Amino acid sequence: VSGVGADKALQLARRRFMVCIMSGASSRLAFLLCGCYMVALGVHATEHCVAEDHETDYYMAAVYEHQSILSLNPLAPTSRTQALELMNRNLDIYEQQVMTAAQKGVQIIVFPEDGIHGFNFTRTSIYPFLDFMPSPQLVRWNPCLEPHRFNDTEVLQRLSCMAIKGDMFLVANLGTKQPCHSGDRGCPQDGRYQFNTNVVFSTNGTLVDRYRKYNLYFEAAFDTPVRVDHTIFETPFAGKFGVFTCFDILFFDPAIRLLGDSEVKHIVFPAAWMNQLPLLAAIQIQSAFAIAFGVNLLAANIHHPSLGMTGSGIHTPLKSVWHHDMENLTGHLIIAKVAKNPQGLVGTENATDKMDPSHGKFLKILAGDPYCEKDSQEVHCDEATKWNMNAAPTFYSEMMYDNFTLVPVWEKEGYLRVCANGLCCSLLYKRPTLSKELYALGVFDGLHTVHGTYYVQVCALVKCGGLGFDTCGQEVTEATGIFEFHLWGNFSTSYIFPMFLTSGMTLETPDQLGWENDHYFLRKSRLSSGLVTAALYGRLYERD
């Protein structure tokens, strides 16, 4: 990343990585959402609401996790008529969700990536599924009211009419085509660009903006845009929203650069995300992004449990309303009341009870206190506690296709440290009881090269799949181990995402996050259930 614009974007984005305290359920600040979980087609609904606040401080949002109807053979040639028949079946379901959301006063709804047309196409076989896409910057167009202005825009027309019918902003994903000519050096040989595209419609059906996915995830049917779209749209109810898609969330462009605009406080995020535990489950990265940047994230994932695809939510820096379901084959609508100005960031001086003994020990360790440092045998933090550092052997295990260096977490309380390359990760912990499970503290500092290439620095406390060291890094969803802990590392990036999961794919919010003596830390006590993963996931974009 280079240039004055990039530097400015970096500076503004970094400001969002202030030290922050995350409220627990008892805090009034935690009540940012009034969530209504709603199963598709209104079969079942339960509402979770909070005390009354000023209604003008909130807006109503919805995301829909869609169990899409897929082509039986996406590689086979088909006609435009046949393609529209399939897509209209999915659009019928979309329209039902819009009308359900409208009854709840929803002002913006987000649908997932690939939800209308499906996936696993070739460049040729997807062509009948593509709509023509004029640039909203060049052409002001209302597809519902002007259906004959452009050919091959039937999907855009239906989406536009849904926005009008529901009286809401609507964000959806579809495949689009754009003719090009030989004078364009980037023009593909078949004379057209094909893009994975998000579209935004206003309440009156006008096509407000579009975003063409930049970081494609092995999508042979689509082209990468020559230039990155930095798509920001304005709403009358909550100001500016940014837009990006699925795999984009792991990269600087466009996700981080969008946040260079300090007025962008909301992100819409269509995805077709395959869960990968222990570090990159869909709801995990969604929540981590909202917490790390202090923004609201409206995330709609596709629902195909057999492919590991589930996990949607409406996430704020303090609280999430989410859905993760690997068993049922039905869509799911989430509706929540969302703060227009996300809260939760405060300075360190206000973040912690100074009398908290565990935090005092943490600060002493960081300060290199002579009464709290490692000698050849032990770490001393007070006279009553001695931790044997030699009891934890270093071992190696594969996690997320990366070779992590780990130490087992065997004791009821203690302090552990493990290093790889330039990154050292530390854990100060206490457990009320020991469970019959193996936990480990792991570190990785290097280039990830499987299913994408990007540089990460990771400190992770994870539950292992079994009792053997070789099971650490396996996918786990259930756990009983309860911890109070500080996890920290000497990260060389300010872009650090707190990944936090407990038993049953439950999201937890850190009590505190921030920088202390050039180390980034996460602090948590009072877990609601057994710990599955607590990790600090750092991204070094410049090393990709």
XYZ file of C-alpha atoms in Angstrom:
544
model
C 0.000 0.000 0.000
C 1.477 3.306 -0.969
C 0.591 6.934 -1.570
C -0.784 9.787 0.496
C -4.331 8.434 0.344
C -3.235 5.072 1.699
C -1.281 6.703 4.540
C -4.305 8.772 5.514
C -6.540 5.705 5.402
C -4.080 3.795 7.583
C -3.910 6.590 10.144
C -7.676 6.969 10.373
C -8.256 3.221 10.528
C -5.632 2.797 13.239
C -7.445 5.326 15.410
C -10.246 2.801 15.668
C -7.871 0.370 17.387
C -8.070 2.247 20.679
C -7.939 0.431 23.983
C -11.468 -0.728 24.660
C -13.553 -2.278 27.373
C -16.325 -4.654 26.398
C -19.337 -4.556 28.681
C -20.834 -7.655 30.214
C -24.537 -8.445 30.202
C -25.121 -6.366 33.304
C -23.904 -3.134 31.745
C -26.410 -0.707 30.274
C -23.987 -0.033 27.412
C -24.209 -3.652 26.397
C -27.869 -3.200 25.497
C -27.282 -1.983 21.979
C -29.447 -4.560 20.306
C -33.084 -5.427 20.587
C -32.923 -8.709 18.709
C -35.711 -10.680 17.141
C -34.572 -14.101 15.946
C -36.930 -15.247 13.239
C -36.890 -18.580 11.467
C -37.631 -18.407 7.754
C -41.222 -18.066 6.651
C -42.333 -17.160 10.175
C -42.549 -20.734 11.462
C -41.155 -19.655 14.824
C -40.150 -16.363 16.366
C -38.744 -15.288 19.708
C -37.863 -11.737 20.646
C -35.131 -10.428 22.928
C -35.739 -6.811 23.849
C -34.236 -4.345 26.287
C -35.305 -1.273 28.196
C -36.665 1.674 26.271
C -34.157 4.177 24.867
C -34.472 7.146 22.556
C -35.856 5.602 19.379
C -34.055 8.169 17.236
C -30.704 6.721 18.381
C -31.395 3.392 16.682
C -32.370 1.832 13.391
C -33.900 -1.540 12.577
C -31.752 -3.945 10.554
C -32.196 -7.452 9.187
C -29.928 -10.100 7.695
C -31.152 -13.299 6.092
C -29.180 -16.554 6.062
C -30.524 -18.198 2.928
C -30.747 -21.906 2.158
C -30.430 -21.330 -1.565
C -31.963 -23.508 -4.266
C -28.980 -24.599 -6.365
C -28.542 -25.690 -9.951
C -28.364 -29.488 -10.138
C -25.452 -29.235 -12.552
C -23.762 -25.816 -12.484
C -21.227 -26.923 -15.110
C -23.863 -27.731 -17.732
C -24.970 -25.170 -20.355
C -28.386 -23.645 -19.780
C -30.605 -20.939 -21.270
C -31.410 -17.518 -19.847
C -35.013 -18.670 -19.400
C -33.961 -21.706 -17.366
C -31.533 -19.605 -15.330
C -34.282 -17.094 -14.508
C -36.616 -19.891 -13.431
C -34.084 -21.028 -10.837
C -33.184 -17.523 -9.684
C -36.841 -16.528 -9.349
C -37.391 -19.403 -6.920
C -34.702 -17.917 -4.673
C -36.039 -14.403 -5.222
C -39.512 -15.570 -4.140
C -38.002 -16.512 -0.772
C -36.191 -13.168 -0.598
C -39.471 -11.358 -1.151
C -41.151 -13.285 1.667
C -38.331 -12.250 4.021
C -38.603 -8.614 2.962
C -42.308 -8.588 3.785
C -41.725 -10.272 7.141
C -39.015 -7.712 7.930
C -41.259 -4.844 6.814
C -43.849 -5.833 9.421
C -41.141 -5.326 12.069
C -40.217 -1.870 10.806
C -36.883 -2.918 9.274
C -35.071 -0.107 7.442
C -32.274 -2.132 5.818
C -31.979 -5.819 4.916
C -28.903 -7.749 3.739
C -28.911 -10.991 1.731
C -25.936 -13.370 1.294
C -23.350 -13.870 -1.416
C -24.327 -16.378 -4.155
C -27.836 -16.621 -2.707
C -29.665 -15.978 -5.979
C -27.610 -17.911 -8.539
C -25.542 -20.411 -6.509
C -21.910 -21.390 -7.059
C -19.406 -23.818 -8.655
C -19.964 -22.464 -12.171
C -17.438 -22.099 -14.963
C -17.011 -18.791 -16.730
C -19.203 -20.057 -19.562
C -21.884 -21.893 -17.580
C -22.634 -18.899 -15.332
C -23.227 -16.532 -18.254
C -27.040 -17.077 -18.518
C -27.311 -16.180 -14.813
C -25.698 -12.741 -15.215
C -27.546 -9.423 -15.276
C -26.268 -6.441 -17.223
C -24.970 -3.853 -14.775
C -24.781 -0.160 -15.669
C -22.591 1.977 -13.410
C -24.693 3.769 -10.754
C -22.103 6.578 -10.838
C -22.892 7.224 -14.499
C -26.568 6.297 -14.741
C -29.377 7.064 -12.305
C -31.791 4.172 -12.743
C -34.786 2.628 -11.027
C -35.090 -0.923 -12.446
C -38.587 -1.469 -11.037
C -40.004 1.700 -12.577
C -37.880 1.567 -15.755
C -37.749 -2.180 -16.548
C -37.178 -1.785 -20.300
C -34.268 0.636 -20.151
C -31.642 -2.145 -20.296
C -31.794 -5.752 -21.450
C -30.999 -8.728 -19.187
C -31.842 -6.966 -15.916
C -34.674 -9.148 -14.628
C -32.985 -9.899 -11.268
C -32.203 -6.226 -10.659
C -35.829 -5.403 -11.456
C -37.159 -7.837 -8.865
C -34.772 -6.614 -6.175
C -35.681 -2.998 -6.926
C -39.395 -3.772 -6.607
C -38.789 -5.610 -3.308
C -37.117 -2.507 -1.869
C -40.167 -0.445 -2.844
C -42.616 -3.030 -1.540
C -40.798 -3.348 1.794
C -40.030 0.370 2.026
C -36.430 -0.412 3.012
C -32.857 -0.282 1.781
C -31.958 -3.645 0.280
C -28.484 -5.168 -0.217
C -28.132 -8.299 -2.343
C -25.475 -10.186 -4.286
C -25.714 -11.346 -7.909
C -23.550 -12.074 -10.930
C -23.214 -9.217 -13.421
C -21.753 -8.702 -16.895
C -20.201 -5.712 -18.573
C -19.213 -5.670 -22.273
C -15.681 -4.536 -23.130
C -13.643 -4.136 -26.312
C -10.174 -5.001 -27.524
C -8.943 -1.459 -26.835
C -9.322 -2.251 -23.144
C -6.107 -4.064 -22.180
C -7.842 -5.925 -19.364
C -10.757 -7.083 -21.515
C -11.122 -10.900 -21.402
C -10.999 -12.813 -24.691
C -14.763 -13.373 -24.694
C -15.345 -9.600 -24.775
C -16.992 -9.143 -21.398
C -16.219 -8.726 -17.731
C -18.073 -10.924 -15.248
C -18.263 -9.712 -11.675
C -19.390 -10.985 -8.296
C -21.491 -7.943 -7.394
C -23.312 -6.497 -4.401
C -26.077 -4.025 -5.196
C -27.753 -1.470 -2.939
C -31.300 -0.212 -3.508
C -32.967 2.653 -1.656
C -36.534 2.603 -0.334
C -37.856 3.989 -3.637
C -36.141 1.244 -5.668
C -33.311 3.359 -7.075
C -30.014 1.547 -7.669
C -27.886 3.529 -5.213
C -24.538 1.784 -5.621
C -22.696 -1.421 -6.401
C -19.590 -3.212 -5.153
C -17.672 -5.701 -7.306
C -15.778 -8.267 -5.211
C -12.041 -7.670 -5.294
C -10.607 -10.576 -3.294
C -12.078 -13.552 -5.114
C -11.957 -16.946 -3.405
C -11.170 -19.427 -6.208
C -14.062 -18.082 -8.309
C -13.198 -19.021 -11.894
C -16.508 -17.630 -13.184
C -15.647 -14.055 -12.184
C -13.085 -11.369 -12.984
C -11.236 -9.183 -10.508
C -12.063 -5.516 -11.138
C -9.170 -3.495 -12.560
C -9.641 -0.998 -9.734
C -10.953 -1.642 -6.245
C -14.459 -0.340 -5.604
C -14.535 1.637 -2.357
C -18.290 1.642 -2.037
C -19.927 3.826 0.602
C -23.627 4.658 0.513
C -25.608 7.148 2.565
C -28.858 6.395 4.379
C -31.304 8.856 5.975
C -31.601 6.709 9.128
C -27.969 5.913 10.064
C -25.533 7.824 7.862
C -22.781 6.043 5.940
C -22.474 2.310 5.268
C -19.495 0.545 3.699
C -19.809 -2.559 1.516
C -17.590 -5.571 0.892
C -17.962 -9.331 0.386
C -16.853 -12.486 2.207
C -13.074 -13.058 1.710
C -12.541 -9.281 1.470
C -12.764 -9.097 5.265
C -9.226 -10.493 5.581
C -7.553 -7.873 3.368
C -6.656 -4.179 3.460
C -8.509 -3.307 0.275
C -11.341 -2.529 0.397
C -12.252 -3.402 4.013
C -9.688 -1.385 5.954
C -9.427 1.470 3.504
C -13.207 2.067 3.710
C -12.765 2.783 7.409
C -10.403 5.609 6.544
C -13.658 7.562 6.316
C -14.391 8.141 10.006
C -18.095 8.614 9.222
C -18.437 4.975 8.114
C -19.864 3.322 11.224
C -21.772 0.474 9.591
C -20.746 -2.325 7.201
C -22.990 -4.571 5.103
C -21.355 -7.927 4.475
C -22.838 -10.571 2.139
C -20.867 -13.832 2.403
C -20.680 -17.458 1.345
C -18.299 -18.387 4.155
C -17.144 -21.926 4.892
C -16.444 -22.232 8.599
C -12.945 -23.215 9.606
C -12.291 -23.746 13.290
C -10.646 -22.989 15.594
C -9.884 -19.483 14.272
C -12.073 -18.567 11.303
C -15.684 -19.509 11.887
C -18.044 -17.065 10.190
C -19.557 -15.527 13.335
C -16.082 -15.414 14.886
C -14.508 -13.165 12.233
C -17.692 -11.093 11.914
C -17.793 -10.271 15.619
C -14.022 -9.728 15.747
C -14.199 -7.157 12.945
C -16.969 -5.212 14.685
C -15.072 -5.194 17.992
C -11.689 -4.368 16.478
C -12.913 -1.402 14.446
C -15.753 -0.189 16.651
C -18.357 -0.525 13.890
C -21.670 -2.299 13.341
C -21.428 -5.258 10.940
C -24.558 -6.634 9.232
C -23.441 -10.055 8.014
C -25.557 -12.400 5.888
C -24.054 -15.821 5.167
C -25.367 -18.556 2.888
C -26.827 -21.649 4.598
C -25.468 -25.000 3.395
C -24.409 -27.027 6.460
C -23.114 -29.931 4.355
C -20.512 -27.510 2.976
C -19.779 -25.989 6.371
C -21.637 -22.812 5.408
C -23.615 -21.138 8.187
C -23.155 -18.214 10.531
C -24.776 -14.786 10.191
C -25.277 -11.932 12.577
C -25.802 -8.313 13.453
C -22.690 -7.383 15.391
C -21.830 -4.265 17.371
C -18.608 -3.657 19.325
C -20.406 -4.647 22.541
C -22.950 -7.268 21.592
C -23.956 -9.658 18.820
C -27.190 -11.253 17.682
C -26.159 -14.261 15.623
C -27.272 -17.531 14.057
C -25.154 -20.666 13.554
C -26.928 -23.924 12.705
C -25.241 -27.025 11.298
C -28.330 -29.231 11.649
C -31.445 -27.654 10.167
C -31.852 -27.072 6.433
C -33.849 -23.853 6.648
C -33.113 -20.184 6.181
C -33.057 -17.803 9.125
C -33.998 -14.144 9.473
C -32.342 -12.016 12.162
C -33.844 -8.643 13.051
C -32.219 -6.293 15.529
C -32.388 -2.736 16.796
C -28.947 -1.207 16.218
C -27.321 1.919 17.621
C -26.573 4.570 15.000
C -23.349 5.435 16.843
C -21.667 2.258 18.106
C -20.275 2.593 21.630
C -17.634 0.785 23.619
C -14.209 2.380 23.256
C -12.583 3.956 26.309
C -9.060 4.692 27.484
C -6.991 2.302 29.611
C -7.108 4.600 32.582
C -10.846 3.935 32.915
C -10.908 0.364 31.688
C -9.780 -1.691 34.661
C -10.296 -1.848 38.360
C -6.854 -0.947 39.694
C -7.381 -3.306 42.607
C -7.971 -6.321 40.353
C -5.173 -8.691 41.452
C -4.954 -10.567 38.136
C -4.540 -7.333 36.199
C -1.952 -6.192 38.698
C 0.059 -9.363 38.057
C -0.272 -8.835 34.316
C 1.049 -5.272 34.597
C 3.952 -6.416 36.786
C 4.956 -9.055 34.249
C 4.862 -6.502 31.427
C 6.825 -3.985 33.480
C 9.530 -6.540 34.184
C 9.043 -6.167 37.936
C 12.001 -7.853 39.713
C 9.494 -9.695 41.891
C 7.555 -10.916 38.903
C 9.884 -12.242 36.249
C 11.132 -15.563 34.988
C 14.360 -16.992 36.374
C 15.776 -20.412 35.559
C 12.954 -22.188 37.379
C 9.984 -19.993 38.125
C 7.975 -16.857 37.604
C 7.211 -14.983 40.820
C 4.310 -12.554 41.036
C 3.696 -12.794 44.745
C 4.953 -14.888 47.603
C 1.957 -17.201 47.596
C 2.166 -18.235 43.945
C 5.013 -20.018 42.164
C 4.635 -21.395 38.654
C 7.002 -23.997 37.313
C 7.909 -22.981 33.776
C 9.663 -26.284 33.050
C 6.406 -28.233 33.414
C 5.201 -27.132 29.961
C 7.127 -28.659 27.031
C 7.058 -26.928 23.651
C 5.521 -28.898 20.782
C 4.335 -28.342 17.219
C 0.977 -28.985 15.632
C -0.907 -27.922 12.515
C -3.689 -25.402 13.023
C -5.513 -23.770 10.118
C -2.885 -25.382 7.812
C -0.135 -23.457 9.616
C 2.609 -24.946 11.779
C 1.978 -23.555 15.258
C 4.400 -23.682 18.182
C 2.507 -24.548 21.368
C 2.761 -25.274 25.076
C 0.146 -27.275 27.017
C -1.988 -25.538 29.637
C -1.950 -28.172 32.341
C -2.148 -26.359 35.660
C -4.988 -24.806 37.627
C -3.267 -21.434 37.391
C -0.066 -20.134 35.916
C 1.872 -18.028 33.459
C 3.013 -19.396 30.082
C 5.025 -17.921 27.243
C 5.750 -19.290 23.778
C 7.567 -17.678 20.838
C 7.977 -18.119 17.076
C 9.907 -15.835 14.748
C 9.546 -12.388 16.313
C 6.223 -12.956 18.079
C 6.007 -14.022 21.721
C 2.606 -14.894 23.202
C 1.892 -14.966 26.928
C -0.952 -16.310 29.032
C -1.706 -15.503 32.666
C -4.577 -17.725 33.767
C -6.603 -19.150 36.610
C -9.170 -21.968 36.529
C -11.767 -22.732 39.228
C -11.491 -26.448 38.448
C -9.468 -28.607 36.072
C -11.477 -30.280 33.305
C -10.517 -33.540 31.614
C -9.501 -31.687 28.474
C -6.234 -30.551 26.921
C -5.771 -26.840 26.264
C -2.755 -25.258 24.628
C -1.279 -21.820 24.049
C -0.057 -21.445 20.469
C 1.836 -18.918 18.353
C 2.265 -18.461 14.605
C 4.077 -15.626 12.850
C 4.320 -16.159 9.109
C 2.742 -16.341 5.673
C -0.427 -18.400 5.456
C -0.460 -20.121 2.041
C -3.445 -22.521 1.924
C -6.806 -21.303 0.552
C -5.344 -17.848 0.122
C -2.014 -16.151 0.768
C -1.739 -13.606 3.574
C 0.585 -12.836 6.493
C -0.678 -13.408 10.043
C 0.554 -13.122 13.606
C -1.546 -15.233 15.976
C -1.650 -15.849 19.723
C -4.268 -18.503 20.502
C -5.560 -20.355 23.539
C -7.434 -23.364 22.167
C -9.116 -26.522 23.337
C -7.504 -29.515 21.611
C -9.507 -32.251 19.894
C -8.276 -34.918 22.332
C -5.595 -35.452 24.958
C -2.713 -35.873 22.508
C -0.562 -32.921 21.395
C -1.280 -33.792 17.751
C -4.983 -32.999 18.314
C -4.305 -29.332 19.099
C -5.613 -27.298 16.187
C -8.433 -29.684 15.310
C -11.977 -28.398 14.888
C -13.821 -28.384 18.216
C -17.220 -26.908 19.097
C -17.871 -28.197 22.631
C -15.818 -27.569 25.778
C -16.153 -27.391 29.577
C -12.935 -25.632 30.618
C -13.536 -22.323 32.422
C -10.740 -19.717 32.512
C -10.018 -16.268 33.840
C -7.093 -14.974 31.826
C -4.961 -12.348 30.169
C -3.656 -13.242 26.698
C -1.078 -10.951 25.064
C 1.696 -10.658 22.512
C 4.304 -8.253 21.137
C 2.499 -7.772 17.830
C 4.108 -5.745 15.058
C 0.742 -4.705 13.597
C -2.116 -2.602 14.932
C -4.679 -4.666 12.998
C -5.577 -7.337 15.561
C -8.877 -9.208 15.660
C -10.121 -10.778 18.924
C -11.446 -14.244 18.053
C -13.558 -15.606 20.899
C -15.766 -18.713 21.022
C -17.182 -20.814 23.834
C -19.023 -24.127 23.860
C -21.869 -24.592 21.384
C -20.580 -21.931 18.961
C -21.332 -19.149 21.432
C -19.748 -15.738 21.011
C -18.085 -14.087 23.995
C -17.079 -10.447 24.337
C -13.709 -9.575 25.917
C -13.779 -7.617 29.163
C -10.883 -5.535 27.909
C -8.644 -5.160 24.863
C -5.774 -2.815 24.231
C -2.108 -1.908 24.187
C 0.096 -1.953 27.258
C 3.885 -1.482 27.056
C 3.936 -2.318 23.314
C 1.971 -5.532 23.862
C -1.619 -6.072 22.748
C -3.758 -7.916 25.285
C -7.168 -9.490 25.787
C -8.634 -9.911 29.257
C -11.620 -12.052 30.231
C -13.254 -13.395 33.372
C -16.637 -15.021 34.021
C -17.027 -17.145 30.892
C -20.609 -18.211 30.224
C -19.526 -21.694 29.109
C -16.438 -23.787 28.338
C -13.721 -22.075 26.312
C -13.220 -23.254 22.719
C -10.966 -20.475 21.366
C -9.565 -17.188 22.595
C -7.192 -15.679 20.060
C -5.577 -12.469 18.929
C -5.418 -12.676 15.143
C -3.082 -10.056 13.700
C -2.859 -9.134 10.035
C 0.291 -7.670 8.448
C -1.149 -6.553 5.109
C 2.133 -5.135 3.862
C 3.751 -8.609 4.022
C 1.108 -10.389 1.908
